[in-house]
Coordinates of C-alpha atoms in Angstrom, one line a residue:
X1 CA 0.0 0.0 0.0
X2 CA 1.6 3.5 -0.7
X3 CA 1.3 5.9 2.0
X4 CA -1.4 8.4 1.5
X5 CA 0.0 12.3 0.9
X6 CA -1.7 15.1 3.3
X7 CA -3.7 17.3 1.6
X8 CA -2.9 21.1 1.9
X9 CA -5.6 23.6 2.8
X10 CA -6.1 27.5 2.8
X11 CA -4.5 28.7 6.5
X12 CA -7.8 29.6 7.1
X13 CA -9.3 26.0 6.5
X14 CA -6.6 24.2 8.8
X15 CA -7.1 26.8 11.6
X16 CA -10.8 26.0 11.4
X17 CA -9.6 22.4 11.4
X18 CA -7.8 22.9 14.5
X19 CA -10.2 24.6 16.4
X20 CA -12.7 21.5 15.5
X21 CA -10.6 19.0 16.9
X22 CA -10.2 21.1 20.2
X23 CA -14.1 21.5 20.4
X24 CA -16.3 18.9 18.2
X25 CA -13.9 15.8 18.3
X26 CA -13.6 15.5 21.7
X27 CA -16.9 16.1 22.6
X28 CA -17.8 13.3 20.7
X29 CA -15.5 10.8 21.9
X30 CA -16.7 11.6 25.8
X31 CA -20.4 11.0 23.8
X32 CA -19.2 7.7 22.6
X33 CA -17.7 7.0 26.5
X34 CA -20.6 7.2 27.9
X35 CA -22.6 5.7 25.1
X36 CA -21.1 2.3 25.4
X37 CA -21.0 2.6 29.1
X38 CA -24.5 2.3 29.9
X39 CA -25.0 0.3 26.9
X40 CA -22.7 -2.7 28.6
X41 CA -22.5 -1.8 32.2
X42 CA -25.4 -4.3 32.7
X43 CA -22.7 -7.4 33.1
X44 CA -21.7 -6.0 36.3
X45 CA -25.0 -5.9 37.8
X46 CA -25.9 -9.3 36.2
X47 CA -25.6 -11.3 39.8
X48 CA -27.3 -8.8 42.6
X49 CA -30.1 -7.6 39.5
X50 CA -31.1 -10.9 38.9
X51 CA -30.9 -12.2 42.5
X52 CA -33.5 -8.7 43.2
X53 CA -35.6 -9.0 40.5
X54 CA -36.1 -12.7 40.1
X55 CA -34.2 -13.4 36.7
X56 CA -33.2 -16.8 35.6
X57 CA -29.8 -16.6 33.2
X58 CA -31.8 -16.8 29.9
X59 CA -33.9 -14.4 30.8
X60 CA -31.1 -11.8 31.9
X61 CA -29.1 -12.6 28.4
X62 CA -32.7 -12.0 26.4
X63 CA -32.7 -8.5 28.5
X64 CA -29.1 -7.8 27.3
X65 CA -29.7 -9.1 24.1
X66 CA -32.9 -7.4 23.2
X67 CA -31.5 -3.9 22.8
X68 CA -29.6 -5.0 19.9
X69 CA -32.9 -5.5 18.2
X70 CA -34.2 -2.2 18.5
X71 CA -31.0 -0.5 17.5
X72 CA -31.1 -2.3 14.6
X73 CA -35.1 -1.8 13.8
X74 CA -34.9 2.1 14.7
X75 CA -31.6 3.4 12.9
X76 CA -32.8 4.3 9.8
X77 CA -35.9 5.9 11.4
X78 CA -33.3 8.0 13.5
X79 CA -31.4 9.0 10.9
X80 CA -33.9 10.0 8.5
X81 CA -35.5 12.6 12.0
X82 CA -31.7 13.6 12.5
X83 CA -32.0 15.1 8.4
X84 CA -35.3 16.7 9.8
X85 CA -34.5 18.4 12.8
X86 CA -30.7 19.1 12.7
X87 CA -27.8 17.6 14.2
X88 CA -27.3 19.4 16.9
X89 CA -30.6 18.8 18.2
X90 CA -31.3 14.7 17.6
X91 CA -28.2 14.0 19.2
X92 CA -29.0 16.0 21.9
X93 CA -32.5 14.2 21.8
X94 CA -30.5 10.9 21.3
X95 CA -28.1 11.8 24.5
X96 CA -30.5 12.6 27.0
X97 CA -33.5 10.0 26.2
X98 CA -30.7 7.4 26.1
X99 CA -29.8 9.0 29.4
X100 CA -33.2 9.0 31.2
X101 CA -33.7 5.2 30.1
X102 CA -30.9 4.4 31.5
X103 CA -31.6 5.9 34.9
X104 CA -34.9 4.1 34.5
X105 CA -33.0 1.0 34.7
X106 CA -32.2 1.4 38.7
X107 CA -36.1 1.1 39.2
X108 CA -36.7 -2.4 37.8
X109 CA -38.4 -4.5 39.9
X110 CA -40.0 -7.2 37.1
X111 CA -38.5 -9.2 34.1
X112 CA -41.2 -7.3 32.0
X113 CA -39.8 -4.1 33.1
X114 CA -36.6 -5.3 32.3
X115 CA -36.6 -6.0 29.2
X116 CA -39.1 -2.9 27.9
X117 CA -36.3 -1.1 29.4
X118 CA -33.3 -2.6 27.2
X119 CA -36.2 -2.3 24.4
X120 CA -36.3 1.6 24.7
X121 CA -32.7 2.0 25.4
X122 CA -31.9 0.6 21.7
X123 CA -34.5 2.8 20.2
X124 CA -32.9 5.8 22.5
X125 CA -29.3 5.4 20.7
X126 CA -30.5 4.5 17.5
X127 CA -28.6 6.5 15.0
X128 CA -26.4 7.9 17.7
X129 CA -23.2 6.5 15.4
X130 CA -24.6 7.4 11.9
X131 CA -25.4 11.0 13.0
X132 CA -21.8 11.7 14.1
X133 CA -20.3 10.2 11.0
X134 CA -22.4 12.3 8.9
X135 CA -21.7 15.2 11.2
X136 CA -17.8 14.8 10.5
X137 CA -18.8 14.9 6.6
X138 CA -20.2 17.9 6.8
X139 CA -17.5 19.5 8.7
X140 CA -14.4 18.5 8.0
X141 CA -12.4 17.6 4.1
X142 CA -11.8 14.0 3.5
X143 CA -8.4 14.7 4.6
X144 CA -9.1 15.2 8.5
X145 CA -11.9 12.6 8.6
X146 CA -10.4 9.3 9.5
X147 CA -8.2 11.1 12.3
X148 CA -11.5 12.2 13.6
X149 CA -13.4 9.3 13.2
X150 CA -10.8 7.1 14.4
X151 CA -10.4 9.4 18.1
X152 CA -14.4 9.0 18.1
X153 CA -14.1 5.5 18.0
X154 CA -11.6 5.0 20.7
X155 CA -14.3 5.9 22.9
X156 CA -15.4 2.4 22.9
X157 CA -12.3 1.1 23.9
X158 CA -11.6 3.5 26.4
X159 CA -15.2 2.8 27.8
X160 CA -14.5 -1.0 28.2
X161 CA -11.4 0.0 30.4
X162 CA -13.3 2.3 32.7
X163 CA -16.5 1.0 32.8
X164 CA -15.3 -1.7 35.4
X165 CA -13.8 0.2 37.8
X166 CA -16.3 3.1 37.7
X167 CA -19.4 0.3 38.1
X168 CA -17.4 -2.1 41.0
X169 CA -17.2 1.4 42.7
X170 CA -20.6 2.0 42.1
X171 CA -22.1 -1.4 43.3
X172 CA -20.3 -0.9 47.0
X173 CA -23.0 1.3 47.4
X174 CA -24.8 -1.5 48.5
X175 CA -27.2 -0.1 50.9
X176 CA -26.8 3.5 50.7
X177 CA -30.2 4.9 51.6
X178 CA -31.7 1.3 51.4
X179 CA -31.1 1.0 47.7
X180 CA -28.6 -1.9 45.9
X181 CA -25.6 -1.1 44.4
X182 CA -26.5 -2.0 41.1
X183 CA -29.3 1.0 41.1
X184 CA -26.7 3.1 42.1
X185 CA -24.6 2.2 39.4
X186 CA -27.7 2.6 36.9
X187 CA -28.9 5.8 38.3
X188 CA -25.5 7.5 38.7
X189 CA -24.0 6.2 35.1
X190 CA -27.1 7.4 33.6
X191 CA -27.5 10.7 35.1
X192 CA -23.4 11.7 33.6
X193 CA -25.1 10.7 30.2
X194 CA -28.3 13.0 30.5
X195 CA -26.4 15.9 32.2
X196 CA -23.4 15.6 28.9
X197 CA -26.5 16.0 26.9
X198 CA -27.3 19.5 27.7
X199 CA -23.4 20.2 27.3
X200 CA -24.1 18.9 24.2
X201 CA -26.9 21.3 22.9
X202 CA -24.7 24.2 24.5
X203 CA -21.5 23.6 22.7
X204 CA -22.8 21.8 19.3
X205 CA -23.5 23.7 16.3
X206 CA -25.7 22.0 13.7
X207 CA -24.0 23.3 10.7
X208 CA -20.7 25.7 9.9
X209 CA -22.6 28.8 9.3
X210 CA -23.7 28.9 13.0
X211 CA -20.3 28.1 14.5
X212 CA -19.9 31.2 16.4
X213 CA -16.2 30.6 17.5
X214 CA -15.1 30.3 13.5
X215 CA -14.1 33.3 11.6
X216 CA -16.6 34.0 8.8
X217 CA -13.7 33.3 6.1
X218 CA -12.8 30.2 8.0
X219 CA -16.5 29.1 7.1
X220 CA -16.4 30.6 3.9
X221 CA -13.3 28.3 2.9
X222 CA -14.0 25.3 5.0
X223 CA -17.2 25.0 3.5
X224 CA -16.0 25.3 0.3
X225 CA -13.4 22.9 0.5
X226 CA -15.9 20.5 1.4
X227 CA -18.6 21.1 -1.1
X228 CA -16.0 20.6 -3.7
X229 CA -15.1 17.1 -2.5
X230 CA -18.8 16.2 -2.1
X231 CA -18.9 17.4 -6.0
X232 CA -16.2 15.4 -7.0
X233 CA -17.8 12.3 -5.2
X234 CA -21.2 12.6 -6.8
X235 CA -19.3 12.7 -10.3
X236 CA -17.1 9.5 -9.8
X237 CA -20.8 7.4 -8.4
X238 CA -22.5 8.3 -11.4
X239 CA -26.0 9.2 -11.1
X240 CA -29.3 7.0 -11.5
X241 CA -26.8 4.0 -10.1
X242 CA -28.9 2.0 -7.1
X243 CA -27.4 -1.3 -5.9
X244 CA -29.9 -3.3 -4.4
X245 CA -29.5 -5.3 -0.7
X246 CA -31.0 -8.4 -2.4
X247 CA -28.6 -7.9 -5.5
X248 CA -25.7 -7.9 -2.7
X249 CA -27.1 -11.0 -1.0
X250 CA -26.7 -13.1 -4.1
X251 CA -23.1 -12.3 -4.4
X252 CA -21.2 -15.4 -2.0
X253 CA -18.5 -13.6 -0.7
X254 CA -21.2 -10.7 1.0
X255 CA -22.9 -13.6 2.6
X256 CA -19.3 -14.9 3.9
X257 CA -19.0 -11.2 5.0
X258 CA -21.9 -11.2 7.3
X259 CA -20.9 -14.3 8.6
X260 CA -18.2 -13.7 9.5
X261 CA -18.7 -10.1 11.0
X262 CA -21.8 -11.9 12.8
X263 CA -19.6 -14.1 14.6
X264 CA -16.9 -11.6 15.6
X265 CA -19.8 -9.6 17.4
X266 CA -20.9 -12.9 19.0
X267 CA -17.4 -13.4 20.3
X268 CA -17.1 -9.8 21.3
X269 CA -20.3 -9.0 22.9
X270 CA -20.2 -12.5 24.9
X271 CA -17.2 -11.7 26.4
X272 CA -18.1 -8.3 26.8
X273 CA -21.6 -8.8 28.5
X274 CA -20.4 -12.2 30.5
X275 CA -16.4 -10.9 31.7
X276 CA -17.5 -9.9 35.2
X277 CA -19.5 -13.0 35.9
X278 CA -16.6 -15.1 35.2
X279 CA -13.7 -13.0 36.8
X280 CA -16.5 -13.3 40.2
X281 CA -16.0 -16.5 39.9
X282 CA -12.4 -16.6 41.3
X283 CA -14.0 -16.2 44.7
X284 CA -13.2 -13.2 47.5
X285 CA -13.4 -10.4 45.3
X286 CA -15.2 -7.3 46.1
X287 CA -17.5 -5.4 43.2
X288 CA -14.7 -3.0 43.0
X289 CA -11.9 -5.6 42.5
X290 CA -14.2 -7.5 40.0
X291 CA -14.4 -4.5 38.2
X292 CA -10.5 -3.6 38.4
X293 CA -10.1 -7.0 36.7
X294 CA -12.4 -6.8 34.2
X295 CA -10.4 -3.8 32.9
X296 CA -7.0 -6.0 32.3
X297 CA -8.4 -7.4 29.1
X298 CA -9.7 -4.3 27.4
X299 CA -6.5 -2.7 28.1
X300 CA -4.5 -5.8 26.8
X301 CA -7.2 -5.7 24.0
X302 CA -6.4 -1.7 22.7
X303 CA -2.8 -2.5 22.7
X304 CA -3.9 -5.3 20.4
X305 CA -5.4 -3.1 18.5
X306 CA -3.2 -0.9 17.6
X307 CA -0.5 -3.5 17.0
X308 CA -2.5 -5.6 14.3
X309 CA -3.1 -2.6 12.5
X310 CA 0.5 -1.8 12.0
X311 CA 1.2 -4.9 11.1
X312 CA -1.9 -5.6 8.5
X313 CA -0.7 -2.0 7.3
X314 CA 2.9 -2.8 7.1
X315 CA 2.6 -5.8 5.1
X316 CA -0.4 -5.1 2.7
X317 CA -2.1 -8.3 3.5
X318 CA -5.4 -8.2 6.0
X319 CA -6.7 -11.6 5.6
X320 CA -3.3 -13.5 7.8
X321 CA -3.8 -11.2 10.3
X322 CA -7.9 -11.4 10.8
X323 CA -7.6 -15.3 10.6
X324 CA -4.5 -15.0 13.4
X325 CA -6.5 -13.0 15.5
X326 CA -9.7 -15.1 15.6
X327 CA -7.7 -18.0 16.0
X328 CA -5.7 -16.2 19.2
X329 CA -9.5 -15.1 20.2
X330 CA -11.0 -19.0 19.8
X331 CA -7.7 -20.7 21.9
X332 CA -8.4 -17.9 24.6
X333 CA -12.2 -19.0 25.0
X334 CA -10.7 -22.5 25.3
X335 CA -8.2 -22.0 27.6
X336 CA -10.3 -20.4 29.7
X337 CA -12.4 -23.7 30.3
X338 CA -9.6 -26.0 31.4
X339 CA -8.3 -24.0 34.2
X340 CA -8.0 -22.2 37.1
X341 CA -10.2 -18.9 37.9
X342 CA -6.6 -17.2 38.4
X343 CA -5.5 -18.3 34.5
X344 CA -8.9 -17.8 32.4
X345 CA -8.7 -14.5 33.2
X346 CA -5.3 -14.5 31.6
X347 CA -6.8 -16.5 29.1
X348 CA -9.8 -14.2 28.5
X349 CA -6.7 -11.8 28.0
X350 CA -6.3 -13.7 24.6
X351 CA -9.4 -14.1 23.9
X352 CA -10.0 -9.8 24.0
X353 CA -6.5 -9.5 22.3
X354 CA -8.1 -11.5 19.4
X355 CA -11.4 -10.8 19.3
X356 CA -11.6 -6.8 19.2
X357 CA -8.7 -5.6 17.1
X358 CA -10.3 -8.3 14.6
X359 CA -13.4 -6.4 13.8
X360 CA -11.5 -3.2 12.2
X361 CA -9.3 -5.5 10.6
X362 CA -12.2 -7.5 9.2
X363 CA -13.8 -4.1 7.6
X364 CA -10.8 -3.0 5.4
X365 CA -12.1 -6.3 3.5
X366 CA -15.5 -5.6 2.1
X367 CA -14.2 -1.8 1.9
X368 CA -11.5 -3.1 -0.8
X369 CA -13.8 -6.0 -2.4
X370 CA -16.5 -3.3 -3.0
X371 CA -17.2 -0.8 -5.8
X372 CA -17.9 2.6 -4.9
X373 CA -21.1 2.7 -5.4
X374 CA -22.1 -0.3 -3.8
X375 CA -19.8 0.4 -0.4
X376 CA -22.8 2.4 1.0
X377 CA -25.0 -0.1 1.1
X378 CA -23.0 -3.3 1.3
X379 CA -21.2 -2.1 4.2
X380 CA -24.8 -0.9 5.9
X381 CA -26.0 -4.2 5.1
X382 CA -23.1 -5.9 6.9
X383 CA -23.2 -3.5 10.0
X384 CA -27.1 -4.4 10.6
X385 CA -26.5 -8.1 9.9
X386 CA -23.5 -8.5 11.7
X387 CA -24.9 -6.6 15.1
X388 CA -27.7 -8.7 15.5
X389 CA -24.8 -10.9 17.0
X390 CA -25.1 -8.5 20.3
X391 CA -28.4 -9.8 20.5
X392 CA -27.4 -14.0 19.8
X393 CA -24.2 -14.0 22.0
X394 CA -25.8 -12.8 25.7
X395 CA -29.0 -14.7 25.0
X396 CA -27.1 -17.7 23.7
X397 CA -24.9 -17.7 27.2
X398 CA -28.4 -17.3 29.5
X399 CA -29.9 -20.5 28.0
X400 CA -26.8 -22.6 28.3
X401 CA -25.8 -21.3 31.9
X402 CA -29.6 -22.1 32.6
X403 CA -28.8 -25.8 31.0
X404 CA -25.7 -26.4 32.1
X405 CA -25.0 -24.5 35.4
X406 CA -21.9 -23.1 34.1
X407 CA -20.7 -21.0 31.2
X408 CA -18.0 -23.3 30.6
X409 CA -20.2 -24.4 27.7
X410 CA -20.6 -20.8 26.1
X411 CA -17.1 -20.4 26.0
X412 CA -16.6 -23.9 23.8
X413 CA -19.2 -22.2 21.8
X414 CA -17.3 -19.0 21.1
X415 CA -13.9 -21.4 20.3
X416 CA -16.5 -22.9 17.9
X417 CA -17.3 -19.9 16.2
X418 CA -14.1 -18.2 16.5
X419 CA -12.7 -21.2 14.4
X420 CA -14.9 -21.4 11.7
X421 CA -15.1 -17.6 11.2
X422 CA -11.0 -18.3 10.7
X423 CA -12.2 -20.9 8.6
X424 CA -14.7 -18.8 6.2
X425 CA -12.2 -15.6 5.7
X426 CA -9.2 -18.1 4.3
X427 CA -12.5 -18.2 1.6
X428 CA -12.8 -14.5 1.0
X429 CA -11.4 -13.6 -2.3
X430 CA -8.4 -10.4 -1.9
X431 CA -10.6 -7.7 -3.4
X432 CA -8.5 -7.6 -6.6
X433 CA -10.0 -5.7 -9.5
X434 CA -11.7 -9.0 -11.1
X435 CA -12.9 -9.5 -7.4
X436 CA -15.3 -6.8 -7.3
X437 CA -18.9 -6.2 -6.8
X438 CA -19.8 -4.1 -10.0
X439 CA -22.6 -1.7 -10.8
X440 CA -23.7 -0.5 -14.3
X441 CA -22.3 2.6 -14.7
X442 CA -24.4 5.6 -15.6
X443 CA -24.1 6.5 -19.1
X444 CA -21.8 9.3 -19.6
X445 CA -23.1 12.4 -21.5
X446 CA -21.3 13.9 -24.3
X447 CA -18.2 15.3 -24.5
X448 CA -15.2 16.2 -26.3
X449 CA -12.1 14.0 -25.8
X450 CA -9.6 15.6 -23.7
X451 CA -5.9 14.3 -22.6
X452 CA -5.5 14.4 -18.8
X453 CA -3.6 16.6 -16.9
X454 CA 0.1 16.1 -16.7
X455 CA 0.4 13.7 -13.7
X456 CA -3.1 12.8 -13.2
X457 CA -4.0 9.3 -12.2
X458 CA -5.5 6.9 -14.4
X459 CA -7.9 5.6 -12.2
X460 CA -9.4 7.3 -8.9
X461 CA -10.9 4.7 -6.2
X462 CA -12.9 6.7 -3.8
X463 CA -12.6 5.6 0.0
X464 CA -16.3 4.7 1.6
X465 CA -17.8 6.3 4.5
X466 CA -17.1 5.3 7.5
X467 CA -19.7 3.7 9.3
X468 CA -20.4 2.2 12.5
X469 CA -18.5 -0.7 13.6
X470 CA -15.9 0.4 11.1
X471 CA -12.0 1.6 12.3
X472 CA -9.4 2.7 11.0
X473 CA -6.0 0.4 11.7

């Protein structure tokens, strides 16, 4: 791969760049904290919650499960009220709904509760990730965007790292007033989010023009810059060009695409959802300990991350390295059956190691196999497919701890899947030329012949838009 060259910009556009990244960026990556926070904080309350409300295993993995569904059901809706109303005010909207819900959560007191709760906190944060990523298009050149895009998504990351401590700290509040810890943690967590959302309606501008704190020529050129690159995009699609999801389903490497991004949110999301039920199990540990521990694996995990992308960058080749890591993330699942409380966690270690950097490894596939005008919705297609796996992995580990007693079981399960996901990329063509999805081009209107431009590239691939559950490596 050649190294990409910066792209200069008008002083005025790279001071407006700047002050973005001191003012937008970050505010969306403390967003995306607290997003996934009270989206996954519900493993540390998993043993008092369902000891309170009366919750077998299966039904607390349905609960967990379930808001999956709705994210998937309500994100187009969300977007298309996001084009309606504005940025600036659907993600406040998004932020403080998803907020309240959560708080909600510290009041359950029935299964049916429950899960009507987990329902309406999926169809809170619908569209949360979609709305940001079409924020950064509208703000910032092509240049800038994956730098942004990839701080917003280390949010996640750096969520899974402090969301243990933060809830262990929160559940030895065991008693406080004559409420459990776990509706402290609920009620707490979710009050930061609703709170951030009225930062977020006072420091978010909808569009450039209202940006009091830029210049008026550092509008006047930023916008330009990026209405010229939107131009230039919209010329290389072609108009009147529509690619179908059912035309993309007949194609066999998109349906070893979902698979396989299906099965690395299985393997994620179990772990994710089922870690601090399994590091209690080493016996003597305090909520606050539990969740200390939890936090060695996501911390072995971002170093992962960043690590497998320089290598899948360094040597041009993506496929080794996703089937390495899903192999590392299956013989970590296993591991972690055959011994000691003390050493699954060290092999839950591997398993993270393998199973998180693998997802932004896996989407620099389908983004090379695809042609540019069927990225958009092959890539959508493969984001809703694939995340229904938050919903099949916590529900999956419920019924069999429910058969089995343990979740010795679910973790054979995950080797399972982690092995045959290896399996089905070594199957995935390279996305060569002759490899890609292609769409009949719109018929080009007349012109005269002209030579190119001295220097000018023969051909111009355009990059896709990032979208959610997509990372930069």
């Amino acid at each position: 791969m050649s190294a990409a060259v910066p792209e200069l910009h008008p002083p005025a556009v790279e001071s407006a760049i700047r002050k973005i990244f001191r003012r937008v960026v970050p505010l969306f990556f403390v967003m995306f904290v607290a997003n996934y926070m009270d989206r996954v904080n519900l493993g540390f309350a998993q043993d008092e919650l369902r000891a309170d409300v009366g919750l077998s295993a299966a039904a607390f993995g349905l609960g967990a499960g379930i808001f999956f569904i709705a994210y998937a059901i309500f994100e187009v809706p969300s977007n298309m009220l996001m084009e309606r109303f504005g940025p600036k005010v659907w993600l406040t909207r998004i932020m403080i709904s998803w907020g309240v819900v959560a708080t909600a959560m510290a009041f359950v007191n029935s299964p049916g509760m429950f899960y009507t709760l987990r329902f309406l906190l999926g169809v809170a944060e619908a569209g949360f990730f979609p709305a940001v990523i079409y924020y950064f298009s509208r703000w910032l050149p092509d240049s800038h965007r994956g730098r942004a895009t990839s701080i917003f998504l280390m949010g996640s990351g750096t969520a899974t790292v402090i969301v243990g401590p933060i809830s262990g700290a929160l559940l030895e509040m065991h008693g406080v007033w004559g409420h459990s810890g776990w509706q402290w943690m609920f009620f707490v967590e979710g009050v930061v989010s609703v709170v951030l959302g009225f930062v977020v309606f006072r420091f978010l501008d909808s569009g450039v023009q209202e940006a009091r704190w830029l210049t008026d020529e550092e509008k006047r050129e930023l916008v330009a810059v990026i209405d010229a690159e939107q131009a230039v995009r919209d010329e290389q699609r072609g108009t009147g060009t529509h690619v179908s999801r059912w035309k993309l389903l007949a194609d066999p490497q998109m349906l070893l695409f979902l698979w396989i991004y299906f099965a690395i949110n299985v393997a994620l999301y179990a772990v994710t959802f089922w870690l601090p039920s399994i590091v209690d199990d080493i016996g003597g540990l305090s909520d606050f300990q539990v969740g200390l521990l939890t936090a060695v694996p996501w911390l072995c995990a971002i170093l992962a991350v960043y690590v497998a992308g320089r290598i899948s960058d360094r040597i041009g080749k993506r496929r080794p390295v996703l089937v390495a890591l899903l192999l590392l993330g299956g013989c970590g699942t296993l591991l972690a059956v055959f011994v000691s409380p003390w050493v699954s966690l060290g092999a839950l270690c591997l398993a993270a190691m393998g199973f998180k950097p693998a997802s932004p490894i896996f989407w620099t596939i389908p983004q090379s196999y695809l042609d540019a005008r069927a990225a958009a919705p092959g890539i959508a297609l493969i984001n809703s497919i694939g995340n229904l796996g938050g919903f099949v992995a916590p529900t999956a580990f419920g019924i069999i701890e429910d058969t089995t007693g343990s979740t010795k079981a679910g973790l054979v399960g995950l080797t399972v899947v982690g092995f045959l996901a290896a399996l089905s990329v070594l199957l995935v063509r390279g996305g060569g030329r002759n490899d890609r999805i292609r769409t009949r081009p719109a018929p080009a209107p007349a012109a005269a012949p002209h030579k190119p431009a001295p220097g000018a590239a023969r051909t111009t691939r355009t990059a896709p838009t990032a979208q959610p559950g997509a990372a930069t490596g």
